[in-house]
JSON list of C-alpha atoms and ligand atoms in Angstrom, two decimals:
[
{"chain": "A", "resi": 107, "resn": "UNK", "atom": "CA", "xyz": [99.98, 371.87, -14.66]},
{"chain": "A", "resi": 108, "resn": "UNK", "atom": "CA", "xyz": [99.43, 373.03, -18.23]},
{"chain": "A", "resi": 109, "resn": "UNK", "atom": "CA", "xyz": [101.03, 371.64, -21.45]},
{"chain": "A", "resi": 110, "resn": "UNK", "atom": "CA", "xyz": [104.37, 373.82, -22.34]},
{"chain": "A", "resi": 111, "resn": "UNK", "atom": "CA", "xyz": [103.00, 376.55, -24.90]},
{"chain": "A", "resi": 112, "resn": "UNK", "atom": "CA", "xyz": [105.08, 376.52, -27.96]},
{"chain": "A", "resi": 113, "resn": "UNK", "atom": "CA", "xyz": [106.74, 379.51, -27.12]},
{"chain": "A", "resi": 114, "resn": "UNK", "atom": "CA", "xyz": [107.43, 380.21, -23.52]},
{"chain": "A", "resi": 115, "resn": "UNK", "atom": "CA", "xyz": [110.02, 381.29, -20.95]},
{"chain": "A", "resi": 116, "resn": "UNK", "atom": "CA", "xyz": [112.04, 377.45, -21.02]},
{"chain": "A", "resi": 117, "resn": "UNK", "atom": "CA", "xyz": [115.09, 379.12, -19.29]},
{"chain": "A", "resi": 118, "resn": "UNK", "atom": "CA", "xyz": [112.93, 379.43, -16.47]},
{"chain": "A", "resi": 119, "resn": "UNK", "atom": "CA", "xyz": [111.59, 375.25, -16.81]},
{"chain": "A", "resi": 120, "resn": "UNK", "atom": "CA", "xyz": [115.32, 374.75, -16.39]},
{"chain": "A", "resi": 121, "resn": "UNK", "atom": "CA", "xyz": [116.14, 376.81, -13.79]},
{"chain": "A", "resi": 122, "resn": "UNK", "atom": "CA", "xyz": [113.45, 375.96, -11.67]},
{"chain": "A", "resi": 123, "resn": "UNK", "atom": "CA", "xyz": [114.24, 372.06, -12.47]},
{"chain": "A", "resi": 124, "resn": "UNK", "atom": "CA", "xyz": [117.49, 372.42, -11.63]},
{"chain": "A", "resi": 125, "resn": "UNK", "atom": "CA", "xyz": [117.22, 373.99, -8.84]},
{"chain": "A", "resi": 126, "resn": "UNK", "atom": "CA", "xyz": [114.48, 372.13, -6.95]},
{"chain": "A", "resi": 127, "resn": "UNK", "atom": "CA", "xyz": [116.93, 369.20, -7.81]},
{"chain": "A", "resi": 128, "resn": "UNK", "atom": "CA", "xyz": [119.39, 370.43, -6.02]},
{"chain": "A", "resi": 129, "resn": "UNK", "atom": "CA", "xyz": [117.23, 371.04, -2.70]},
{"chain": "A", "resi": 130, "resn": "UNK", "atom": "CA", "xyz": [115.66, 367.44, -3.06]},
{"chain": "A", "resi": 131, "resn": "UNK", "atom": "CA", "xyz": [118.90, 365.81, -3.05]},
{"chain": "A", "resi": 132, "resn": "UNK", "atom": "CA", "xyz": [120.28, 367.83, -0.53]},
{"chain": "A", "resi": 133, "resn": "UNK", "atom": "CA", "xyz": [117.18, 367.20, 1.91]},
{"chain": "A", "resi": 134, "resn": "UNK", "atom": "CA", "xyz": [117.32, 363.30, 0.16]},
{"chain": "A", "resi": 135, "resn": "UNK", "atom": "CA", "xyz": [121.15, 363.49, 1.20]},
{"chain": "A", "resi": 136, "resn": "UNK", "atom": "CA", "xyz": [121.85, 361.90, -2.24]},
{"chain": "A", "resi": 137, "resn": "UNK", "atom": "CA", "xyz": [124.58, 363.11, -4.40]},
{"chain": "A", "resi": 138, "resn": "UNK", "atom": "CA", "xyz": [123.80, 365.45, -7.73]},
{"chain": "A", "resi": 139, "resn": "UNK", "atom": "CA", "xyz": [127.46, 364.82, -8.84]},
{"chain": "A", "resi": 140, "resn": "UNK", "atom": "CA", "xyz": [128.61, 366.94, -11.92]},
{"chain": "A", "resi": 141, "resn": "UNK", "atom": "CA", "xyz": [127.89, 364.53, -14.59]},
{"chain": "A", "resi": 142, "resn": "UNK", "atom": "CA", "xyz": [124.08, 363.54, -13.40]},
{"chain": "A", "resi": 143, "resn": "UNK", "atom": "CA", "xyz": [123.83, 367.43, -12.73]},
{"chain": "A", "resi": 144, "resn": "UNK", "atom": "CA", "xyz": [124.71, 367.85, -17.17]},
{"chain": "A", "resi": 145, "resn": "UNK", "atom": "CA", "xyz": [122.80, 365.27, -17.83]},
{"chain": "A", "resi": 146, "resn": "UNK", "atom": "CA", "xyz": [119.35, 366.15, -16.28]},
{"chain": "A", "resi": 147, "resn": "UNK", "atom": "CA", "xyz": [120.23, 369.77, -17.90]},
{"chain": "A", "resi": 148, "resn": "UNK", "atom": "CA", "xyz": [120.23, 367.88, -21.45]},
{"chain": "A", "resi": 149, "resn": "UNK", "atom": "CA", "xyz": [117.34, 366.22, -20.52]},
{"chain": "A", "resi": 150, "resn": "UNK", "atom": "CA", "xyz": [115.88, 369.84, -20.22]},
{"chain": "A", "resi": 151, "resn": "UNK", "atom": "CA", "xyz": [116.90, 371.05, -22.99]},
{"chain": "A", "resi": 152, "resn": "UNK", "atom": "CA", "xyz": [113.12, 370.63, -24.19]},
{"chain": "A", "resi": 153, "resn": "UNK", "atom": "CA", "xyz": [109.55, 369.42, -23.62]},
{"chain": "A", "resi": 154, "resn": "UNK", "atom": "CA", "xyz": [110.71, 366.28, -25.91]},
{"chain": "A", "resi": 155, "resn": "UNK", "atom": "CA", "xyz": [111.59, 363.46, -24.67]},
{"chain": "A", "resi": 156, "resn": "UNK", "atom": "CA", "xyz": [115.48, 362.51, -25.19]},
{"chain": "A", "resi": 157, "resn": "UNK", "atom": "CA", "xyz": [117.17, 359.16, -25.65]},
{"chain": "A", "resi": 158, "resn": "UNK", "atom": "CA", "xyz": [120.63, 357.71, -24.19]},
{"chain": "A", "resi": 159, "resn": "UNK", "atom": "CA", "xyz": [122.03, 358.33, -27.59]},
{"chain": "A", "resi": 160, "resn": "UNK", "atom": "CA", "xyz": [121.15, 361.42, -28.00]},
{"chain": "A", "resi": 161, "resn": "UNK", "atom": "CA", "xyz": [122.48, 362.27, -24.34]},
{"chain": "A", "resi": 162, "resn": "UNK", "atom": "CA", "xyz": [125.50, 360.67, -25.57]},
{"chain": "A", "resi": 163, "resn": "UNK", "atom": "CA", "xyz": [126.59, 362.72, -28.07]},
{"chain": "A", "resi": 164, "resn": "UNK", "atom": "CA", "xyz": [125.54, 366.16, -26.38]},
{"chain": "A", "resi": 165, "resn": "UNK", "atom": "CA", "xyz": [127.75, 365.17, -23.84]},
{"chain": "A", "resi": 166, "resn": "UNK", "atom": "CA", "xyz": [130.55, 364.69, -26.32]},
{"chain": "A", "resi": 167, "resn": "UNK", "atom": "CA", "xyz": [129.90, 368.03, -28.09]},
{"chain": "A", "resi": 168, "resn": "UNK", "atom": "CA", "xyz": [130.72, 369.54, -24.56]},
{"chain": "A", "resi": 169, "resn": "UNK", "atom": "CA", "xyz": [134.45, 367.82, -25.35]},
{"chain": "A", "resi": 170, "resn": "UNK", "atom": "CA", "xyz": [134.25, 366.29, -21.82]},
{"chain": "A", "resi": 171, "resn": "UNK", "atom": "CA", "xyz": [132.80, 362.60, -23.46]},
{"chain": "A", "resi": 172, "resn": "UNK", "atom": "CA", "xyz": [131.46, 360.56, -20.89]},
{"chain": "A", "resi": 173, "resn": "UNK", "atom": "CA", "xyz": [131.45, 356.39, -21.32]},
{"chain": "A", "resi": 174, "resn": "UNK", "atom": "CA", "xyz": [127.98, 355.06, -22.05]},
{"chain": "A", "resi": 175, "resn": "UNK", "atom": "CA", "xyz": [127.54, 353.21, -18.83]},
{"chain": "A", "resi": 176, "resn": "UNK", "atom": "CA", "xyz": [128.31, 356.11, -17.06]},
{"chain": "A", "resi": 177, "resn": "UNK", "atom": "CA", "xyz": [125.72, 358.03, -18.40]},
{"chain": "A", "resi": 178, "resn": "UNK", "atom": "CA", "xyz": [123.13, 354.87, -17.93]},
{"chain": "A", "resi": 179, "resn": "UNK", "atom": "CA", "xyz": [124.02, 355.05, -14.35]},
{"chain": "A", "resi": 180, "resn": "UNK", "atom": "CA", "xyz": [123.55, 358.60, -14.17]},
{"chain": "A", "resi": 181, "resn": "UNK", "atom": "CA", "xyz": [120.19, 358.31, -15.81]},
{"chain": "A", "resi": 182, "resn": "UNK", "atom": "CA", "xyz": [119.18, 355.63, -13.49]},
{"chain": "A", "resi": 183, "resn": "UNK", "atom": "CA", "xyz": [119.93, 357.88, -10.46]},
{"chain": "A", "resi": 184, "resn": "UNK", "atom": "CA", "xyz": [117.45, 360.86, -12.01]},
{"chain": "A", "resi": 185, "resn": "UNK", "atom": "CA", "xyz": [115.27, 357.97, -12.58]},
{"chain": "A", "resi": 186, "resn": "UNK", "atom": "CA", "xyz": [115.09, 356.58, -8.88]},
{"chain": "A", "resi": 187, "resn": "UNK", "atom": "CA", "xyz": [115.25, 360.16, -7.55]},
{"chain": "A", "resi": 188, "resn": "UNK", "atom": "CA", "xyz": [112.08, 361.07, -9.31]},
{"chain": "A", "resi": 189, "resn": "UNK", "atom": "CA", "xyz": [113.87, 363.61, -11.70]},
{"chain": "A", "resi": 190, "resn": "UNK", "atom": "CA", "xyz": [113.36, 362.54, -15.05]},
{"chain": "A", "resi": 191, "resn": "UNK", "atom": "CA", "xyz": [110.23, 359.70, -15.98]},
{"chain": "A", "resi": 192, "resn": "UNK", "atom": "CA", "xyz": [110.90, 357.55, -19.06]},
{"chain": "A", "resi": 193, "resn": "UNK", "atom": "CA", "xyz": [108.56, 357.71, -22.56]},
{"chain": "A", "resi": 194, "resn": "UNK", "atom": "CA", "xyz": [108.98, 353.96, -23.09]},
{"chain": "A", "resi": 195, "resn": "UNK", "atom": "CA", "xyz": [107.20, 354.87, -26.67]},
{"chain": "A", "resi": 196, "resn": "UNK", "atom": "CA", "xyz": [110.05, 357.06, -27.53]},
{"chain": "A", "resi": 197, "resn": "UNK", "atom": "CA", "xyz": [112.90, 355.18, -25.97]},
{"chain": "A", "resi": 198, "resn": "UNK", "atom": "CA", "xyz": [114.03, 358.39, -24.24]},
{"chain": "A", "resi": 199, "resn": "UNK", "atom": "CA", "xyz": [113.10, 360.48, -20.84]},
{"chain": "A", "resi": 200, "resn": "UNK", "atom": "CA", "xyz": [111.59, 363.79, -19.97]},
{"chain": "A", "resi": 201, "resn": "UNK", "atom": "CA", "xyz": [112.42, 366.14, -16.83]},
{"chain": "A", "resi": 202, "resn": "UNK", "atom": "CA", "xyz": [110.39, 366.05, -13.62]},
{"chain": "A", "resi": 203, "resn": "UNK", "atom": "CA", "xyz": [109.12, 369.41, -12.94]},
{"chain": "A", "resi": 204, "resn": "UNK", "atom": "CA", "xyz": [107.63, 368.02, -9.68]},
{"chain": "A", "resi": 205, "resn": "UNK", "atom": "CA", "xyz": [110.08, 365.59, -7.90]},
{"chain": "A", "resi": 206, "resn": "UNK", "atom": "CA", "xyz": [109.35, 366.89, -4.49]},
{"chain": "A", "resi": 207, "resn": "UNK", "atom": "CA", "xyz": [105.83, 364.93, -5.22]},
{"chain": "A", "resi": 208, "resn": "UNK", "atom": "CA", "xyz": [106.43, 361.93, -6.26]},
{"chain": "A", "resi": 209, "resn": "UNK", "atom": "CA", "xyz": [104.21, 360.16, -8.16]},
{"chain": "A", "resi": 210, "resn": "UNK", "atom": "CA", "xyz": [104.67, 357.60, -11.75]},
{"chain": "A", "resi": 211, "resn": "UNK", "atom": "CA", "xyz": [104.98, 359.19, -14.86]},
{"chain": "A", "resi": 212, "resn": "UNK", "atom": "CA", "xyz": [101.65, 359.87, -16.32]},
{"chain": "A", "resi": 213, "resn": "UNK", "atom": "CA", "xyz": [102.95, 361.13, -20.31]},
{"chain": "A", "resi": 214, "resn": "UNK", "atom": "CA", "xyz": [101.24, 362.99, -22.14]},
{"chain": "A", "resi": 215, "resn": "UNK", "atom": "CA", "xyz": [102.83, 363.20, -26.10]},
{"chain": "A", "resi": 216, "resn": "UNK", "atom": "CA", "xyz": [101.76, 364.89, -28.48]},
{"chain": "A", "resi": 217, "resn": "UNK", "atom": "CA", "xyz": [101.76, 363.41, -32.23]},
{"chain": "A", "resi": 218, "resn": "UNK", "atom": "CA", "xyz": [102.77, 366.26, -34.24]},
{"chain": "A", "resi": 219, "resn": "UNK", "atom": "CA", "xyz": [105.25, 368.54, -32.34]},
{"chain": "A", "resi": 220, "resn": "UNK", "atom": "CA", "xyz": [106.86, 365.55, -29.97]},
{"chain": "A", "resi": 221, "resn": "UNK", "atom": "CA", "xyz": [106.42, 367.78, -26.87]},
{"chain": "A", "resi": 222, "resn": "UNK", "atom": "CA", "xyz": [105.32, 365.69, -23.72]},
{"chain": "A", "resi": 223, "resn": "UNK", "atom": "CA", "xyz": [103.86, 366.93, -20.36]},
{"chain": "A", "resi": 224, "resn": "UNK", "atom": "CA", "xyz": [102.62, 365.39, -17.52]},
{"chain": "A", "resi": 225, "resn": "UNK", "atom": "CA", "xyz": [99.20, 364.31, -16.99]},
{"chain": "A", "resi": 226, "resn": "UNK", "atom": "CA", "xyz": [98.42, 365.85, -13.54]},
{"chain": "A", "resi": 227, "resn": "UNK", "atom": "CA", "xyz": [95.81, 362.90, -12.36]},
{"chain": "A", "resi": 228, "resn": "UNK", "atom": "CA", "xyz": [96.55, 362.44, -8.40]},
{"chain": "A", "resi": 229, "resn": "UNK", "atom": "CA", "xyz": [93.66, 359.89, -7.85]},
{"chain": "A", "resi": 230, "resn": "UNK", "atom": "CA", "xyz": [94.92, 357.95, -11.03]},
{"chain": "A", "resi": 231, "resn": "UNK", "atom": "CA", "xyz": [97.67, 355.98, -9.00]},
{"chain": "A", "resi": 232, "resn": "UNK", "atom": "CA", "xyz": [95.12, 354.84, -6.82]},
{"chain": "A", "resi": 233, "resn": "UNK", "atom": "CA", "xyz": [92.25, 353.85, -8.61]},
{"chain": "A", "resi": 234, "resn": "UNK", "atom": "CA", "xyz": [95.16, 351.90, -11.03]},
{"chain": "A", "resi": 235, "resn": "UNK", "atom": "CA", "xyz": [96.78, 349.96, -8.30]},
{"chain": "A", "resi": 236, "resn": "UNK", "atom": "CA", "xyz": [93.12, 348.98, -6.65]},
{"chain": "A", "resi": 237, "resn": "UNK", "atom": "CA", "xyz": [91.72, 347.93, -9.76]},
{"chain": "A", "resi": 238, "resn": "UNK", "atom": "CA", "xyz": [94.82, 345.80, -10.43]},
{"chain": "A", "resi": 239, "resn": "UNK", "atom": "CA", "xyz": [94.77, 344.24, -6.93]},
{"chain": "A", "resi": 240, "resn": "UNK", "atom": "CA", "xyz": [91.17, 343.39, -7.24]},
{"chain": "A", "resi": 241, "resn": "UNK", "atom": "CA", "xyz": [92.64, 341.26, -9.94]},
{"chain": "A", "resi": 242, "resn": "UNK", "atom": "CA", "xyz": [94.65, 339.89, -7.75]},
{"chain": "A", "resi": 243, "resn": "UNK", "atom": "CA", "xyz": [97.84, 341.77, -9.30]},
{"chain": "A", "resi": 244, "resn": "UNK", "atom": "CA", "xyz": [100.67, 343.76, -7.17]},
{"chain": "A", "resi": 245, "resn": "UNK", "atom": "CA", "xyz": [101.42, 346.78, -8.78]},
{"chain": "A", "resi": 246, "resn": "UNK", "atom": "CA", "xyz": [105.14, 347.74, -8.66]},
{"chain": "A", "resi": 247, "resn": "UNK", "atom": "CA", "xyz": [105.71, 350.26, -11.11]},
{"chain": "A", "resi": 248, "resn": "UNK", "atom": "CA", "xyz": [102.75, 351.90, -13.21]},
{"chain": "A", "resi": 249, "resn": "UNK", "atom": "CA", "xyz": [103.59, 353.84, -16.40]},
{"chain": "A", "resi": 250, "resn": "UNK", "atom": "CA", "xyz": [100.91, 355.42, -18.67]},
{"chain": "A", "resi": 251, "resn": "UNK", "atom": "CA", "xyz": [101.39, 357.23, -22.04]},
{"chain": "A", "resi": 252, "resn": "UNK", "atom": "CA", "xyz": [98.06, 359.14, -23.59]},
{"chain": "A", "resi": 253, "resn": "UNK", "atom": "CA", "xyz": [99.35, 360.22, -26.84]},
{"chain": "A", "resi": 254, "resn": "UNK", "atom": "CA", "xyz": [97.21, 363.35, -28.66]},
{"chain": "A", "resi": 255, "resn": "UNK", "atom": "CA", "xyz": [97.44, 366.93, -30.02]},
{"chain": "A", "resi": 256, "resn": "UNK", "atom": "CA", "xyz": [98.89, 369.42, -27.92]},
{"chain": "A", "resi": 257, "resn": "UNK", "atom": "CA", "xyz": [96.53, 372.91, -27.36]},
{"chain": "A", "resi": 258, "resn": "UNK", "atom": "CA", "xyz": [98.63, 374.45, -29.93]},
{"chain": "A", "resi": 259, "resn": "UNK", "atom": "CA", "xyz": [98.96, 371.96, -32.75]},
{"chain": "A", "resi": 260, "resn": "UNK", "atom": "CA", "xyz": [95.71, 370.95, -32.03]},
{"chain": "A", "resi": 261, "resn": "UNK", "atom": "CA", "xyz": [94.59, 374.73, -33.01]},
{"chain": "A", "resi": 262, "resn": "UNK", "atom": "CA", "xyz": [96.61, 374.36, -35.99]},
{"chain": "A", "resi": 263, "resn": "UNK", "atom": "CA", "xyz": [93.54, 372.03, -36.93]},
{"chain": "A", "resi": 264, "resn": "UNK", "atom": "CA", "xyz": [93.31, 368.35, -37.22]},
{"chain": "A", "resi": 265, "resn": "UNK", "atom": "CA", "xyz": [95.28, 366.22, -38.21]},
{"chain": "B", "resi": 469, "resn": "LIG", "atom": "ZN1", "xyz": [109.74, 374.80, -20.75]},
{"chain": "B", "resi": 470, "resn": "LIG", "atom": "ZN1", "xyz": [106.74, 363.89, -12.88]},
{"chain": "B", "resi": 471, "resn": "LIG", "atom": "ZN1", "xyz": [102.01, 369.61, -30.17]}
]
């Protein structure tokens, strides 16, 4: 996994998101209903993470508006399926583009353009959750934001 260049082919990020969506729920046997279906698509729109506001009123532009608890509900289905991991930093949520893997949200942000990505850290998980339980903890839910300079505003020179 490399961080989204500035410019590349996002029709295809949604596409591809989309439609491995589709297969996991099908093989999941959980429903991608219409709405949740629009809504993950908005959450694709980019590599920056979206809030339930903003959702909101991209839904309404489409002149089908959709209540606000319906579209917290549908959020919290992407959310358990493993289709969208939340920025807690920026109050919003960014698309999975592996949910047939699933793992926590590891976030990578950068400062100056917004973009996130996904930190791509398999062994992270584990080392977390044993260094927590040899604290005696039990990990339920591990999130992790690095925030930074993406390759290309980082080539635009510091900051
Ligand atoms: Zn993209
Ligand atoms: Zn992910
Ligand atoms: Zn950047």
């Amino acid at each position: 996994m490399t961080f989204p260049a500035p410019s590349h082919d996002h029709d295809h990020c949604i596409a591809a998101a989309l439609a491995l969506a589709e297969q996991e729920c099908r093989r999941r046997g959980a429903r991608l209903t219409e709405l949740r279906r629009r809504v993950l698509a908005l959450v694709w729109d980019s590599h920056c993470p979206i809030g339930a506001y903003a959702l909101l009123d991209r839904l309404g532009h489409d002149g089908r508006a959709a209540a606000p608890p319906t579209v917290y509900r549908a959020l919290d289905f992407l959310l358990d399926q493993g289709l969208i991991h939340r920025v807690p930093s920026r109050n919003g949520y960014i698309g999975c583009p592996r949910p047939d893997h699933p793992h926590a949200g590891r976030i990578l942000l950068c400062r100056r353009c917004g973009r996130a990505s996904e930190l791509d850290a398999p062994d992270l998980d584990a080392a977390i959750a044993a260094a927590a339980t040899a604290q005696g903890f039990h990990a339920h839910r591990l999130s992790l934001e690095i925030e930074g300079l993406c390759p290309a505003c980082h080539a635009d020179g510091p900051e």
